[in-house]
Structures are given as C-alpha cells and as structure tokens.
Tab-separated table of C-alpha atoms and ligand atoms in Angstrom:
chain	number	residue	atom	x	y	z
A	8	MET	CA	-110.565	-33.925	111.164
A	9	LEU	CA	-107.255	-34.984	111.940
A	10	THR	CA	-104.929	-32.798	113.689
A	11	ARG	CA	-101.319	-32.686	113.772
A	12	SER	CA	-100.671	-34.534	117.308
A	13	ALA	CA	-102.571	-37.099	115.438
A	14	LEU	CA	-100.953	-37.426	112.708
A	15	ILE	CA	-97.935	-37.326	114.650
A	16	TYR	CA	-99.180	-40.129	116.225
A	17	LEU	CA	-99.758	-41.941	113.782
A	18	SER	CA	-96.148	-41.566	112.233
A	19	ARG	CA	-94.865	-43.727	114.689
A	20	LYS	CA	-97.735	-47.010	113.857
A	21	GLU	CA	-94.798	-48.411	111.484
A	22	GLY	CA	-97.368	-51.077	110.707
A	23	LEU	CA	-99.883	-48.589	109.191
A	24	LYS	CA	-96.797	-47.791	106.855
A	25	GLU	CA	-97.821	-51.575	105.427
A	26	PHE	CA	-101.114	-50.919	104.730
A	27	ALA	CA	-100.689	-47.106	103.128
A	28	ALA	CA	-97.665	-48.878	100.828
A	29	ARG	CA	-100.095	-51.430	99.944
A	30	PHE	CA	-102.094	-48.311	97.592
A	31	SER	CA	-99.772	-47.359	95.058
A	32	LEU	CA	-101.645	-43.943	94.374
A	33	PHE	CA	-100.547	-43.376	98.400
A	34	LYS	CA	-96.757	-44.167	97.221
A	35	LYS	CA	-97.349	-42.340	93.924
A	36	LEU	CA	-98.395	-38.751	96.503
A	37	THR	CA	-94.868	-39.583	98.505
A	38	THR	CA	-92.733	-38.580	95.405
A	39	ARG	CA	-93.830	-34.804	96.147
A	40	PHE	CA	-91.776	-34.991	99.426
A	41	ILE	CA	-89.308	-37.985	98.257
A	42	ALA	CA	-87.017	-38.678	96.085
A	43	GLY	CA	-86.883	-42.163	95.719
A	44	GLU	CA	-86.043	-45.247	97.265
A	45	THR	CA	-82.643	-45.710	95.918
A	46	ILE	CA	-79.356	-43.641	95.944
A	47	ASP	CA	-79.872	-43.637	92.019
A	48	GLU	CA	-82.610	-41.469	92.098
A	49	ALA	CA	-81.812	-39.190	95.360
A	50	ILE	CA	-78.735	-38.474	93.238
A	51	THR	CA	-80.840	-38.092	89.995
A	52	ALA	CA	-83.183	-35.515	92.384
A	53	ILE	CA	-79.594	-33.625	93.406
A	54	ARG	CA	-78.510	-33.123	89.933
A	55	GLU	CA	-81.728	-31.216	89.028
A	56	LEU	CA	-81.359	-28.806	92.229
A	57	ASN	CA	-77.460	-28.344	92.012
A	58	SER	CA	-78.460	-26.972	88.171
A	59	HIS	CA	-81.030	-24.539	89.817
A	60	GLY	CA	-77.783	-23.149	92.071
A	61	CYS	CA	-79.162	-25.329	95.204
A	62	THR	CA	-76.594	-27.847	97.286
A	63	ALA	CA	-78.527	-30.339	98.532
A	64	SER	CA	-78.155	-32.687	101.987
A	65	PHE	CA	-78.967	-37.335	101.704
A	66	ASP	CA	-80.634	-38.575	103.874
A	67	HIS	CA	-81.500	-42.133	104.082
A	68	LEU	CA	-84.956	-42.943	106.000
A	69	ASN	CA	-85.203	-44.454	108.689
A	70	GLU	CA	-85.217	-44.192	112.162
A	71	SER	CA	-86.029	-45.685	115.447
A	72	VAL	CA	-83.943	-48.880	114.069
A	73	GLY	CA	-84.504	-52.033	116.104
A	74	SER	CA	-81.274	-54.487	116.057
A	75	ALA	CA	-77.645	-53.869	115.182
A	76	ALA	CA	-77.526	-55.706	111.989
A	77	GLU	CA	-79.793	-53.108	110.619
A	78	THR	CA	-77.495	-50.256	112.081
A	79	GLU	CA	-74.672	-52.019	110.154
A	80	ALA	CA	-76.671	-51.565	107.190
A	81	GLU	CA	-77.539	-47.861	107.403
A	82	VAL	CA	-73.622	-47.058	108.285
A	83	ARG	CA	-72.610	-48.903	105.019
A	84	GLU	CA	-75.906	-46.878	102.971
A	85	TYR	CA	-74.295	-43.795	104.099
A	86	LEU	CA	-70.849	-45.062	103.539
A	87	ASP	CA	-71.966	-45.981	100.216
A	88	VAL	CA	-73.552	-42.565	99.711
A	89	LEU	CA	-70.432	-40.481	100.555
A	90	ALA	CA	-68.614	-42.137	97.869
A	91	GLN	CA	-71.470	-42.240	95.440
A	92	ILE	CA	-71.231	-38.083	95.963
A	93	ASP	CA	-67.280	-37.894	95.085
A	94	ALA	CA	-67.923	-40.602	92.365
A	95	THR	CA	-70.630	-38.578	90.825
A	96	GLY	CA	-69.365	-34.961	91.319
A	97	ILE	CA	-73.028	-33.764	93.161
A	98	ASP	CA	-72.704	-30.819	95.781
A	99	SER	CA	-74.359	-32.547	98.232
A	100	ASN	CA	-73.131	-33.460	102.390
A	101	VAL	CA	-75.394	-35.820	104.584
A	102	SER	CA	-77.890	-35.992	107.704
A	103	ILE	CA	-77.787	-38.548	109.696
A	104	LYS	CA	-80.481	-39.719	112.859
A	105	LEU	CA	-78.661	-41.257	115.761
A	106	THR	CA	-81.814	-43.650	116.157
A	107	GLN	CA	-81.275	-45.020	113.018
A	108	PHE	CA	-77.665	-45.278	114.073
A	109	GLY	CA	-78.854	-47.684	116.885
A	110	LEU	CA	-79.707	-44.971	119.641
A	111	ASP	CA	-82.413	-46.485	120.877
A	112	ILE	CA	-80.641	-49.881	121.664
A	113	ASP	CA	-77.625	-48.215	123.175
A	114	ALA	CA	-75.828	-45.042	123.075
A	115	GLU	CA	-72.424	-46.288	122.755
A	116	LEU	CA	-74.110	-47.961	119.632
A	117	ALA	CA	-74.774	-44.877	118.100
A	118	TYR	CA	-71.746	-42.840	118.394
A	119	GLN	CA	-69.595	-45.725	117.557
A	120	ASN	CA	-71.937	-45.803	114.173
A	121	ALA	CA	-71.625	-42.145	114.158
A	122	ARG	CA	-67.916	-41.667	114.570
A	123	ARG	CA	-67.554	-44.314	111.079
A	124	ILE	CA	-69.661	-42.110	109.175
A	125	VAL	CA	-67.561	-38.806	110.054
A	126	GLU	CA	-64.646	-40.314	110.099
A	127	ASP	CA	-65.419	-41.317	105.943
A	128	ALA	CA	-66.940	-38.141	105.455
A	129	ALA	CA	-63.866	-35.792	106.989
A	130	ARG	CA	-61.540	-38.147	105.027
A	131	ARG	CA	-63.642	-36.631	101.899
A	132	GLY	CA	-63.827	-33.338	103.344
A	133	ASN	CA	-67.555	-33.362	102.921
A	134	PHE	CA	-69.506	-32.428	106.458
A	135	VAL	CA	-72.423	-34.814	108.209
A	136	ARG	CA	-75.024	-32.859	109.695
A	137	VAL	CA	-76.923	-34.580	113.271
A	138	ASP	CA	-80.263	-34.501	113.094
A	139	MET	CA	-82.802	-33.697	116.051
A	140	GLU	CA	-85.378	-36.196	116.986
A	141	GLY	CA	-87.661	-36.184	119.952
A	142	SER	CA	-87.027	-34.408	123.313
A	143	ASN	CA	-86.482	-37.916	125.056
A	144	VAL	CA	-83.130	-38.218	123.754
A	145	THR	CA	-82.515	-34.274	122.292
A	146	GLN	CA	-79.635	-34.579	125.724
A	147	VAL	CA	-77.474	-37.857	124.548
A	148	THR	CA	-77.915	-36.428	121.451
A	149	ILE	CA	-76.205	-32.924	121.925
A	150	ASP	CA	-73.375	-35.411	124.391
A	151	ILE	CA	-72.837	-37.504	121.195
A	152	PHE	CA	-72.549	-34.366	118.943
A	153	LYS	CA	-70.274	-33.157	121.507
A	154	ARG	CA	-67.813	-36.004	121.354
A	155	LEU	CA	-67.809	-36.085	117.845
A	156	ARG	CA	-66.822	-32.486	117.026
A	157	SER	CA	-63.927	-33.003	120.058
A	158	GLU	CA	-62.583	-35.105	117.438
A	159	PHE	CA	-63.522	-33.516	114.066
A	160	GLY	CA	-63.722	-29.929	112.587
A	161	LEU	CA	-66.040	-27.511	112.645
A	162	ASN	CA	-66.796	-27.941	109.334
A	163	GLU	CA	-67.207	-32.019	109.414
A	164	VAL	CA	-69.864	-32.352	111.587
A	165	GLY	CA	-72.575	-30.110	112.813
A	166	ILE	CA	-75.949	-30.366	114.973
A	167	VAL	CA	-79.699	-29.304	114.825
A	168	VAL	CA	-81.486	-27.278	117.338
A	169	GLN	CA	-85.398	-26.615	117.064
A	170	SER	CA	-86.627	-23.326	118.443
A	171	TYR	CA	-90.170	-25.516	119.756
A	172	LEU	CA	-87.766	-26.294	123.196
A	173	TYR	CA	-87.416	-24.252	125.862
A	174	ARG	CA	-83.745	-25.416	126.544
A	175	THR	CA	-82.438	-24.312	123.110
A	176	GLU	CA	-81.474	-21.142	123.798
A	177	ASN	CA	-79.389	-22.037	126.387
A	178	ASP	CA	-78.029	-25.484	124.284
A	179	VAL	CA	-76.956	-23.137	121.485
A	180	ARG	CA	-75.211	-20.713	123.998
A	181	ASP	CA	-73.545	-23.644	125.056
A	182	LEU	CA	-72.826	-24.859	121.620
A	183	LEU	CA	-71.647	-21.994	119.669
A	184	LYS	CA	-68.617	-21.374	122.689
A	185	ILE	CA	-67.072	-24.444	121.551
A	186	PRO	CA	-67.885	-23.428	118.417
A	187	ALA	CA	-70.671	-25.849	116.474
A	188	ARG	CA	-72.489	-25.885	112.777
A	189	ILE	CA	-75.902	-25.313	113.820
A	190	ARG	CA	-79.077	-25.984	111.722
A	191	LEU	CA	-81.975	-23.927	113.155
A	192	CYS	CA	-85.831	-25.795	112.535
A	193	LYS	CA	-88.636	-25.063	114.480
A	194	GLY	CA	-88.913	-28.648	115.621
A	195	ALA	CA	-91.760	-31.156	113.893
A	196	TYR	CA	-91.937	-33.775	116.729
A	197	ASN	CA	-95.404	-34.077	119.372
A	198	GLU	CA	-93.888	-32.373	122.157
A	199	PRO	CA	-95.593	-31.530	125.608
A	200	PRO	CA	-96.096	-28.083	127.155
A	201	GLU	CA	-93.267	-29.041	130.236
A	202	VAL	CA	-90.673	-29.121	127.301
A	203	ALA	CA	-91.926	-26.833	124.209
A	204	PHE	CA	-93.979	-23.682	123.575
A	205	PRO	CA	-97.430	-24.874	122.552
A	206	GLU	CA	-98.559	-21.282	120.742
A	207	LYS	CA	-96.476	-20.978	117.408
A	208	HIS	CA	-96.240	-17.273	117.879
A	209	LYS	CA	-93.866	-18.209	120.761
A	210	VAL	CA	-92.007	-20.620	118.306
A	211	ASP	CA	-91.610	-18.309	115.695
A	212	GLU	CA	-90.907	-15.139	118.813
A	213	ASN	CA	-87.526	-18.132	120.012
A	214	TYR	CA	-86.895	-18.571	116.315
A	215	VAL	CA	-85.946	-15.231	115.700
A	216	ARG	CA	-84.365	-15.102	118.725
A	217	VAL	CA	-81.743	-18.004	118.286
A	218	MET	CA	-81.428	-17.163	114.542
A	219	GLN	CA	-79.754	-13.831	115.885
A	220	LEU	CA	-77.479	-14.898	117.570
A	221	LEU	CA	-76.296	-17.398	115.170
A	222	LEU	CA	-76.146	-14.834	112.411
A	223	SER	CA	-73.904	-12.734	115.289
A	224	SER	CA	-71.811	-15.774	116.212
A	225	GLY	CA	-69.274	-15.859	113.063
A	226	THR	CA	-69.856	-18.820	112.620
A	227	TYR	CA	-71.526	-20.875	109.409
A	228	HIS	CA	-74.876	-21.918	109.784
A	229	GLY	CA	-78.192	-23.175	108.487
A	230	ILE	CA	-81.522	-21.467	108.484
A	231	ALA	CA	-84.066	-24.057	108.155
A	232	THR	CA	-87.674	-23.217	106.737
A	233	HIS	CA	-90.237	-22.415	104.665
A	234	ASP	CA	-91.813	-19.744	106.481
A	235	PRO	CA	-91.585	-16.379	104.598
A	236	LYS	CA	-91.844	-14.751	108.191
A	237	MET	CA	-88.720	-16.026	109.495
A	238	ILE	CA	-87.132	-15.899	105.840
A	239	ASP	CA	-87.244	-11.999	106.374
A	240	ALA	CA	-86.270	-11.823	109.497
A	241	THR	CA	-83.338	-13.524	108.644
A	242	THR	CA	-82.548	-10.937	105.301
A	243	ASN	CA	-83.384	-8.483	107.168
A	244	PHE	CA	-81.301	-9.143	109.824
A	245	ALA	CA	-77.915	-10.046	107.876
A	246	GLN	CA	-78.933	-6.869	106.009
A	247	ARG	CA	-78.835	-4.328	109.718
A	248	GLU	CA	-75.808	-5.944	110.501
A	249	GLY	CA	-73.697	-5.927	107.333
A	250	ILE	CA	-73.860	-9.926	107.397
A	251	GLY	CA	-72.497	-11.602	104.282
A	252	LYS	CA	-74.603	-13.396	101.941
A	253	ASP	CA	-71.971	-15.610	102.372
A	254	ALA	CA	-72.355	-16.280	105.753
A	255	PHE	CA	-74.860	-18.484	106.554
A	256	GLU	CA	-77.448	-20.528	104.232
A	257	PHE	CA	-80.995	-21.308	104.002
A	258	GLN	CA	-82.055	-24.945	103.892
A	259	MET	CA	-85.162	-26.386	103.098
A	260	LEU	CA	-87.181	-29.838	102.673
A	261	TYR	CA	-87.575	-31.160	98.811
A	262	GLY	CA	-90.538	-30.756	97.072
A	263	ILE	CA	-91.299	-27.742	100.168
A	264	ARG	CA	-91.988	-24.113	98.386
A	265	ARG	CA	-89.644	-24.710	95.087
A	266	ASP	CA	-90.415	-21.236	93.879
A	267	LEU	CA	-89.113	-19.749	97.120
A	268	GLN	CA	-85.967	-22.221	96.932
A	269	GLU	CA	-84.731	-21.517	93.666
A	270	GLN	CA	-86.025	-17.514	94.042
A	271	LEU	CA	-83.574	-17.396	97.416
A	272	ALA	CA	-80.863	-18.935	94.935
A	273	ARG	CA	-81.134	-16.333	92.263
A	274	ASP	CA	-81.307	-14.073	95.082
A	275	GLY	CA	-77.399	-14.954	96.178
A	276	TYR	CA	-78.342	-16.777	99.127
A	277	GLY	CA	-76.979	-20.118	99.744
A	278	LEU	CA	-79.645	-22.708	99.542
A	279	ARG	CA	-79.393	-26.165	100.704
A	280	VAL	CA	-82.333	-28.644	99.660
A	281	TYR	CA	-82.755	-31.677	102.336
A	282	VAL	CA	-83.328	-34.709	99.820
A	283	PRO	CA	-84.912	-37.787	101.684
A	284	TYR	CA	-84.798	-41.437	100.553
A	285	GLY	CA	-85.481	-44.739	101.187
A	286	LYS	CA	-87.798	-47.853	102.060
A	287	HIS	CA	-88.608	-46.129	104.963
A	288	TRP	CA	-90.510	-43.052	104.414
A	289	TYR	CA	-93.587	-43.294	106.445
A	290	PRO	CA	-92.816	-41.669	109.654
A	291	TYR	CA	-91.147	-38.695	107.768
A	292	PHE	CA	-93.842	-38.256	105.293
A	293	MET	CA	-96.732	-38.138	108.481
A	294	ARG	CA	-94.535	-35.424	109.825
A	295	ARG	CA	-94.754	-33.405	106.290
A	296	LEU	CA	-98.797	-33.937	106.098
A	297	ALA	CA	-98.750	-32.883	109.973
A	298	GLU	CA	-97.299	-29.830	109.141
A	299	ARG	CA	-99.980	-28.366	106.841
A	300	PRO	CA	-103.882	-29.284	106.714
A	301	ALA	CA	-103.855	-28.250	103.055
A	302	ASN	CA	-101.565	-31.362	102.387
A	303	ILE	CA	-103.893	-33.877	103.919
A	304	TRP	CA	-106.405	-32.357	101.736
A	305	PHE	CA	-104.686	-33.024	98.743
A	306	VAL	CA	-104.071	-36.781	99.991
A	307	MET	CA	-107.706	-37.276	100.870
A	308	LYS	CA	-108.559	-35.865	97.503
A	309	ASN	CA	-106.705	-38.012	96.032
A	310	LEU	CA	-107.291	-41.350	97.174
A	311	TRP	CA	-111.382	-41.144	97.057
A	312	LYS	CA	-110.869	-39.580	93.506
B	423	LIG	C1	-83.638	-28.462	105.518
B	423	LIG	C2	-84.214	-29.143	107.664
B	423	LIG	C3	-83.780	-29.932	108.267
B	423	LIG	C4	-84.780	-30.383	109.102
B	423	LIG	N1	-84.336	-30.983	109.834
B	423	LIG	C5	-85.650	-31.056	111.097
B	423	LIG	C6	-84.460	-32.121	112.541
B	423	LIG	O1	-83.567	-32.351	112.229
B	423	LIG	N2	-85.963	-32.170	113.338
B	423	LIG	C7	-86.690	-31.776	113.504
B	423	LIG	O2	-87.337	-31.521	114.622
B	423	LIG	N3	-87.084	-31.232	112.201
B	423	LIG	C8	-86.533	-30.932	111.046
B	423	LIG	N4	-87.133	-29.907	110.245
B	423	LIG	C9	-88.221	-29.522	110.168
B	423	LIG	C10	-89.216	-28.165	110.830
B	423	LIG	O3	-88.827	-28.504	112.309
B	423	LIG	C11	-90.211	-27.954	110.772
B	423	LIG	O4	-91.017	-28.814	111.200
B	423	LIG	C12	-90.664	-28.073	109.197
B	423	LIG	O5	-89.693	-27.227	108.463
B	423	LIG	C13	-91.915	-26.994	109.266
B	423	LIG	O6	-91.668	-25.470	109.316
B	423	LIG	P1	-91.441	-24.011	108.893
B	423	LIG	O7	-90.082	-23.385	109.597
B	423	LIG	O8	-91.121	-24.440	107.788
B	423	LIG	O9	-92.370	-23.582	109.711
B	423	LIG	P2	-93.913	-23.716	109.064
B	423	LIG	O10	-94.791	-22.362	110.320
B	423	LIG	O11	-94.271	-24.929	109.678
B	423	LIG	O12	-94.682	-23.413	107.849
B	423	LIG	C14	-94.539	-22.455	107.159
B	423	LIG	C15	-95.188	-22.351	105.704
B	423	LIG	O13	-93.875	-23.131	105.007
B	423	LIG	C16	-94.716	-23.687	104.294
B	423	LIG	N5	-94.878	-25.886	104.843
B	423	LIG	C17	-94.282	-26.094	106.144
B	423	LIG	N6	-94.315	-27.240	105.790
B	423	LIG	C18	-95.030	-27.443	104.866
B	423	LIG	C19	-95.024	-28.613	104.456
B	423	LIG	N7	-94.937	-29.996	105.278
B	423	LIG	N8	-95.655	-29.157	103.136
B	423	LIG	C20	-95.909	-28.014	102.153
B	423	LIG	N9	-95.518	-26.856	102.987
B	423	LIG	C21	-94.951	-26.604	104.216
B	423	LIG	C22	-96.543	-23.783	104.581
B	423	LIG	O14	-96.059	-22.370	103.209
B	423	LIG	C23	-96.445	-23.189	105.530
B	423	LIG	O15	-97.234	-21.970	105.718
B	423	LIG	C24	-86.316	-29.688	109.275
B	423	LIG	C25	-86.972	-28.976	107.966
B	423	LIG	C26	-86.049	-28.294	107.393
B	423	LIG	C27	-86.221	-27.198	106.384
C-alpha cells in the first residue's frame, strides 16, 4: 500500500511524470483535478464555475523551476492570464508559487518576477495569492510576501499559511498586524515532526484556532478546506460572533467536493475554486492522490482494468 509520504516523495520525481504521461489513461484521470493544459481550457472551466456562483483562482502548474529562462516564461504566462481574465470578463484572481519564479535559484529573482505579476494585477484591479510550499521555504516566502505587501495594497497581494506547522499561529499574529489577507489550509507537503504536527487531530485543532484568529481580525481571508468539520467550525464560529457571510470566503480545489462547493455558494457563502492547469501537472496530481487513499484505488482500478 502506498502511503501519503511515499506518494509525496514520488511527486518530486519529475522523471516519473514522463513515464506516467505515456499512458493516455493516466492523463485522462488527471482531468478530475486539472482543468486542462492551456489557458483556454482553464477559462472554460472557470466560466462553468462562475455560472454556479463560484469565483476562481488560476494556477499555472509548474514548481521548482531550475532556470532563469523558464521563470521568464512563467511570468509571461501569468501576464497573459491576467490579460485574459480582463478580456473574457471571468471572475478570477491568480495564485503563484515562488519556486515557479526562481526561488530555488535566487530569492531576489523570485521577488522581482513575483513583483511584475503583482504590479500588473494591481494595475488591473486584480489580486495575487502567494501559495505556501515546503517548510524549507516558509520563511523566505513570508519575507518576499512582506516586501511585496509593503509596496502593494491589502487587496492586491495575499499569502497562505498551513495549520500543520507549529510556527503558523505566531506567523498569523505577525501577518495580521500588517495587515495581510491570508488563505488558511492544512498543508500538503511531507514535513518532519520537528516542524509540523504529526497527528491529524492536532492539525485540525490548530486549523480551528487559526481560523478563529482570522475571522476575528476584520480582514477578508480565505478558509481553504474540503473538511466538513472545518467548514462547520467556521460557519458556527461566524454565526456565534455575528461575522457576516461576506466577511470571508471558503476555498476548495478544482474537482474536489463539487457538491459541497455548490451547496456553500447556494447558502450565500463566497466560494473560490483553485483551478490548476498546464503541462506540469505531475507533482500537483500526486499530492492530490496522497490526500485520500480512495483516490489511489480509483487510479489503480482504472489503470489495471
Ligand atoms: C484553495 C486551496 C488552496 C491550497 N493551497 C495550498 C498551499 O498554498 N499550500 C499547501 O501546502 N497546501 C495548499 N492546499 C492543500 C491543503 O493544504 C490540503 O492538502 C488539502 O486541502 C486537503 O486538506 P483538507 O482541508 O481538504 O482536509 P483533509 O482532512 O485532508 O480532507 C477532508 C476531506 O476532504 C476531502 N478531500 C480532501 N482532499 C481530497 C482529495 N485530494 N481528493 C478527494 N477528496 C479530498 C475528503 O472527503 C476528505 O475526507 C490548498 C487547498 C485548497 C483547498
């Protein structure tokens, strides 16, 4: 049986992607979680989401980019996405990963590249979310975000925190002072017990603690989860504290719990769907498999049929 950590380990083996991509069936299975390989396919998916009352966030799949030339291509892709959002009138912002813009090569390069995206988004009245990656880059990601936030507005750039990290509650208290718009998620990477809660119930307890800090802050944040327990804790806390449905939004991943996405939107909550697209789908796809054993069985069954 493949464990969560084994799958996350395999997600970092790009060579396996080439192997997996040869099976057209494997690629077909990815369409459950990935909107397509092109901007146009992502736009079609987002139009459909918008028609169900959900907003979106574009994610061009690529991470741990290894050359400055490749980071330049990523910047161009995002500038194109921002232009297409305006041209098509779809309701979407964008999410970026700093390793996609060169964080593994040079932090200054990643900052300069991210800055170009945030500047263009700000000019267009749009918003950029800086995703959070592995704990080896947590601090530098926060540092770059703070630099961007000192130059751009609250509604122009935001960040992500992960409830599995011990440090997160302190990071949130610190970020709220700026203030900053924050997406709260549980965290999707393999982290050692020195930095992250190994027990799921502690990750969940921390999630609820941080969610309460966010909702009480008066700033608009994103509560990113598919976990009905986290969603109930959020709606109950908001009702108890008299916090309006429009004071925050829920966020979910493309293709996961569509029923819940549409239900929350019908109930009057803001619901943003993270829409990944692009050719470099392998690591993202493997992390999604790792999150739920049933997903692995679904893939196995179909590959061996
Ligand atoms: C909008 C958004 C943005 C994110 N951004 C980041 C980020 O920047 N950095 C980061 O580290 N992580 C990010 N994540 C991923 C996140 O950290 C979790 O790995 C992921 O959301 C699963 O956690 P959960 O809260 O859904 O709870 P879990 O306890 O993992 O799952 C609860 C329930 O949700 C459903 N579910 C969850 N995952 C899946 C799946 N893959 N397939 C099918 N059903 C599933 C199942 O019913 C499961 O029982 C993001 C998640 C979302 C929704």
